[in-house]
Coordinates of C-alpha atoms in Angstrom, one line a residue:
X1 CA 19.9 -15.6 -4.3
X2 CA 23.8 -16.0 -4.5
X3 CA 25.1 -15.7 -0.6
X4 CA 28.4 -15.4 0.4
X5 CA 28.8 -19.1 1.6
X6 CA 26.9 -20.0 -1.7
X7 CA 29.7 -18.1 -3.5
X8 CA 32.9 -19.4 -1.6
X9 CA 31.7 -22.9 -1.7
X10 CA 31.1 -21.9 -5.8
X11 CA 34.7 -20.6 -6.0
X12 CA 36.2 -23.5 -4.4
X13 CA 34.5 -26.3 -6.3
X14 CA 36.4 -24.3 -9.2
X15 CA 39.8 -24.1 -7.5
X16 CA 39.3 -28.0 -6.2
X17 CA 38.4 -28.9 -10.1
X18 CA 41.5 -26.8 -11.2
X19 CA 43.9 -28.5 -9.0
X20 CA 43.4 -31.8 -10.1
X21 CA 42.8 -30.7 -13.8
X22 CA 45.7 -29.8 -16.2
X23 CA 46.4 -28.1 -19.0
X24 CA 46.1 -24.1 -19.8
X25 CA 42.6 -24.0 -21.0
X26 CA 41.0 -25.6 -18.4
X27 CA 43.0 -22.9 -15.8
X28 CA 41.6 -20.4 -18.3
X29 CA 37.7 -22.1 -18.4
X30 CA 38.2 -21.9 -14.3
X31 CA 39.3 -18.1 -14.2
X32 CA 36.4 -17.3 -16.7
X33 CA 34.0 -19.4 -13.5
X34 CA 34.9 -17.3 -11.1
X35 CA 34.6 -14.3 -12.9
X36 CA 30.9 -15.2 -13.6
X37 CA 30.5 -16.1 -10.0
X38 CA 31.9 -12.9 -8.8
X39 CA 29.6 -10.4 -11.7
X40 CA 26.6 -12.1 -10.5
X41 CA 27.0 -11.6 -7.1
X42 CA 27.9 -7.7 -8.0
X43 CA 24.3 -7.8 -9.8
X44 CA 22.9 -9.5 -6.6
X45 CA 24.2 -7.3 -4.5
X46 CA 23.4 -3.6 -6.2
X47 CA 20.1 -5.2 -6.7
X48 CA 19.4 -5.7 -3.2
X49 CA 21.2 -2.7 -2.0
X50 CA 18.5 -0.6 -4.2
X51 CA 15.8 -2.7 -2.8
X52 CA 17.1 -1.7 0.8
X53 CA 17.2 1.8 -0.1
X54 CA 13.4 2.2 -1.6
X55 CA 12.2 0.5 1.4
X56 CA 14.2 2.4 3.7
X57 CA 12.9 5.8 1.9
X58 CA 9.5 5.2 2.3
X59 CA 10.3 4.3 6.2
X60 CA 11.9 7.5 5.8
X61 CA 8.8 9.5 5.0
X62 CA 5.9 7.7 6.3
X63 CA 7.5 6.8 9.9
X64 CA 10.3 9.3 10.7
X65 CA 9.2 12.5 9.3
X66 CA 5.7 12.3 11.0
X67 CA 8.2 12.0 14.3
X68 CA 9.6 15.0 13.5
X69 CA 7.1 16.8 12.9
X70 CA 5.1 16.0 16.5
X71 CA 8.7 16.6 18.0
X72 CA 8.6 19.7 16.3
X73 CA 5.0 20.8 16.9
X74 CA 5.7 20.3 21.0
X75 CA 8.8 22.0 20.9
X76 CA 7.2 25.6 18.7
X77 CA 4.0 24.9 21.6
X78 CA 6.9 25.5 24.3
X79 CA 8.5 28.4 23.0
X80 CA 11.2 27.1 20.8
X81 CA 11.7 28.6 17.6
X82 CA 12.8 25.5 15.1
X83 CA 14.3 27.8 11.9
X84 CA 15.5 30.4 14.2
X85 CA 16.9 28.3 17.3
X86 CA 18.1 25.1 15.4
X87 CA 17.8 25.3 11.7
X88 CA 19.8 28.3 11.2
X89 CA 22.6 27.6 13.9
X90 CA 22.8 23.8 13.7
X91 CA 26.3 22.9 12.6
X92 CA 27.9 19.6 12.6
X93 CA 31.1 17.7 11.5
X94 CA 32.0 13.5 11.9
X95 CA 32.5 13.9 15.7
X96 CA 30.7 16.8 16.5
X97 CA 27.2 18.7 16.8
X98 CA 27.2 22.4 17.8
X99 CA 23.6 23.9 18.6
X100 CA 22.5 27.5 19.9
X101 CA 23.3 27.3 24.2
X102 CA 19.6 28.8 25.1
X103 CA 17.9 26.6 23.0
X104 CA 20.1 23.4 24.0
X105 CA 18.7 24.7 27.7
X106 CA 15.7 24.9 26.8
X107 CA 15.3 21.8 25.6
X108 CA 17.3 20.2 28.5
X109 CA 14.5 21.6 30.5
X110 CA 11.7 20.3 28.8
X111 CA 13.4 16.7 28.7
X112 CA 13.4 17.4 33.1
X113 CA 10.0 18.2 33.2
X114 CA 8.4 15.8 30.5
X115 CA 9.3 12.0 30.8
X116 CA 6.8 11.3 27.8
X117 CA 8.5 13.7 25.3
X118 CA 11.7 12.7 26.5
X119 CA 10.9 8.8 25.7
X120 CA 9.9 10.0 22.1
X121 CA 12.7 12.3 21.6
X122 CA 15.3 9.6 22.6
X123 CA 13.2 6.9 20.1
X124 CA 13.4 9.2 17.2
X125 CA 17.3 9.8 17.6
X126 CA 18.1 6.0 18.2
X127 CA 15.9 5.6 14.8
X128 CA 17.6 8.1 13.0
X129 CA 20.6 6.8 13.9
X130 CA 19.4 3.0 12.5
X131 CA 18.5 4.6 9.9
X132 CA 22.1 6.5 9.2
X133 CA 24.0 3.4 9.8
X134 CA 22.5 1.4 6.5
X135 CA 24.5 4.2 4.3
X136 CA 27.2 5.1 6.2
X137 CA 28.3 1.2 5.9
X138 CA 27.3 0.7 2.6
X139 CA 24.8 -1.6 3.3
X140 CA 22.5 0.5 1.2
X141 CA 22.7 2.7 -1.8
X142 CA 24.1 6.3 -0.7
X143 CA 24.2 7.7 -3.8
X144 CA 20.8 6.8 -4.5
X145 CA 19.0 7.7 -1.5
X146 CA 20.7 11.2 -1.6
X147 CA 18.8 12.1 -4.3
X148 CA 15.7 10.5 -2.9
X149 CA 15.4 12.1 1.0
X150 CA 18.8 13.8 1.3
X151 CA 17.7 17.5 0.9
X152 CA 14.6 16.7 2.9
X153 CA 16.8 14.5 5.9
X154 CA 19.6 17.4 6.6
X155 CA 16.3 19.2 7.5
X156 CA 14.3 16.8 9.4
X157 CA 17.4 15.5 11.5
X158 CA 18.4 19.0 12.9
X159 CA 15.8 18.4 15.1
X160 CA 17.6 15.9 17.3
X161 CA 21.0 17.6 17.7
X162 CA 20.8 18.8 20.9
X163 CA 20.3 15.2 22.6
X164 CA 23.2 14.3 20.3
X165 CA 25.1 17.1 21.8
X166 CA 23.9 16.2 25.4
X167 CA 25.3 12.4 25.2
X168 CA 28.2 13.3 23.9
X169 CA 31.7 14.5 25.5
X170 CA 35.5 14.4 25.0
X171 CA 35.5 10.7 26.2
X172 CA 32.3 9.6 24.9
X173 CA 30.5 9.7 21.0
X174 CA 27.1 8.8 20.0
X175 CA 25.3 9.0 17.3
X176 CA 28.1 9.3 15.3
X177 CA 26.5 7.7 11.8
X178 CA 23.8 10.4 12.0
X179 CA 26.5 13.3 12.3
X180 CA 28.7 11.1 9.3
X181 CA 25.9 11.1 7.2
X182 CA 24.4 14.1 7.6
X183 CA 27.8 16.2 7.1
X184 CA 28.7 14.1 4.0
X185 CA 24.9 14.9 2.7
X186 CA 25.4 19.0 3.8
X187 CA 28.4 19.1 1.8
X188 CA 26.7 17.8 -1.5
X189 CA 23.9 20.1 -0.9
X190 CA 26.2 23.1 -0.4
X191 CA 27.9 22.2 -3.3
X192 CA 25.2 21.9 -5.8
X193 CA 24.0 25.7 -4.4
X194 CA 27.4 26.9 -5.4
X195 CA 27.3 25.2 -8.6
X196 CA 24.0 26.5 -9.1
X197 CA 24.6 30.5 -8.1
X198 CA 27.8 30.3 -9.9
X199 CA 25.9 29.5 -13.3
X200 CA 23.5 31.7 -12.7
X201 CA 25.8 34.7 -12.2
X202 CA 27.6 33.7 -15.5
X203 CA 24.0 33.6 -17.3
X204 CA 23.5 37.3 -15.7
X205 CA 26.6 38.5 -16.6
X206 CA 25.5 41.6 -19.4
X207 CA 27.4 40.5 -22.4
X208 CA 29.2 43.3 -24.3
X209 CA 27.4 44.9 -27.3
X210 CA 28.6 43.5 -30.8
X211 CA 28.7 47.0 -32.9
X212 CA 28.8 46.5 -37.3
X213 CA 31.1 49.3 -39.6
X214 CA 32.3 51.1 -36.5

């Protein structure tokens, strides 16, 4: 596996070699070393990045969404509505989460009264936002894992924006890869719907009737 150190320490040997080596071709023969050096680590590196980004999937689905869903299952048991009181209203942009006041409350008042779901509530948001982090830096593949989980994640994480809401203020931000992420993976999503209505109006539009010898 070519590392970085592996790759300077190739890219140096060249440079050492061309220094004491003359002549145009040989400079040429060096370039053409590096070159290779630097397409196989490109290789290495997509390679692993799509490893990462299957693996971090499946985490994805078989740890994280299971979470959600017993988050989810106490909070409907306490009189919370998810697709009414979150869903719908969430909103968010790179520095900021908006969710509906009463159900932020309410929430806030379980959190008071239950140390248990608050220890699980805080978990899943400090693992979502692990999770965030991988594609926000590029560590692994966005593009990729977009199409694997990113419909189904703008859903699940919704769920956790009113803790992001309550750690945050004008002098302090948290969780700011999971509100990156998810408001670069909204804005796909709400672009392909547009896409999608707007063909679909054009394949609805009634086409005029094509009359012969009048």
């Amino acid at each position: 596996m070519w590392t970085s150190s592996i790759i300077s320490q190739s890219i140096n040997f060249v440079l050492e070699n061309l220094y004491y080596l003359s002549g145009i071709a040989l400079f040429i023969i060096g370039i053409k070393q590096i070159n290779i050096i630097t397409t196989q680590s490109k290789v290495t590196n997509r390679r692993e990045a799509v490893t990462l980004t299957s693996q971090l999937s499946e985490k994805f689905y078989k740890e994280l969404v299971p979470l959600v869903d017993e988050i989810e299952f106490y909070l409907i048991e306490n009189g919370i509505d998810i697709s009414k009181d979150l869903r719908d209203f969430a909103k968010a942009s790179k520095n900021k989460v908006v969710v509906n006041e009463s159900t932020f409350t309410k929430i806030m008042e379980i959190l008071s009264d239950d140390e248990t779901f608050a220890k699980k509530y805080l978990y899943l948001t400090n693992q979502f936002e692990a999770f965030s982090t991988n594609f926000v830096n590029g560590v692994a593949d966005t593009d990729l894992a977009y199409k694997i989980i990113g419909k189904v994640y703008c859903e699940e994480v919704i769920i956790i924006f009113p803790l992001i809401v309550l750690c945050n203020d004008e002098n302090t931000e948290m969780y700011t890869e999971i509100t990156e992420l998810y408001t670069n993976w909204r804005s796909l999503i709400i672009k392909e719907e547009a896409e999608k209505n707007f063909n679909e109006a054009k394949e609805n539009v009634v086409k005029p009737f094509k009359t012969i010898g009048v």
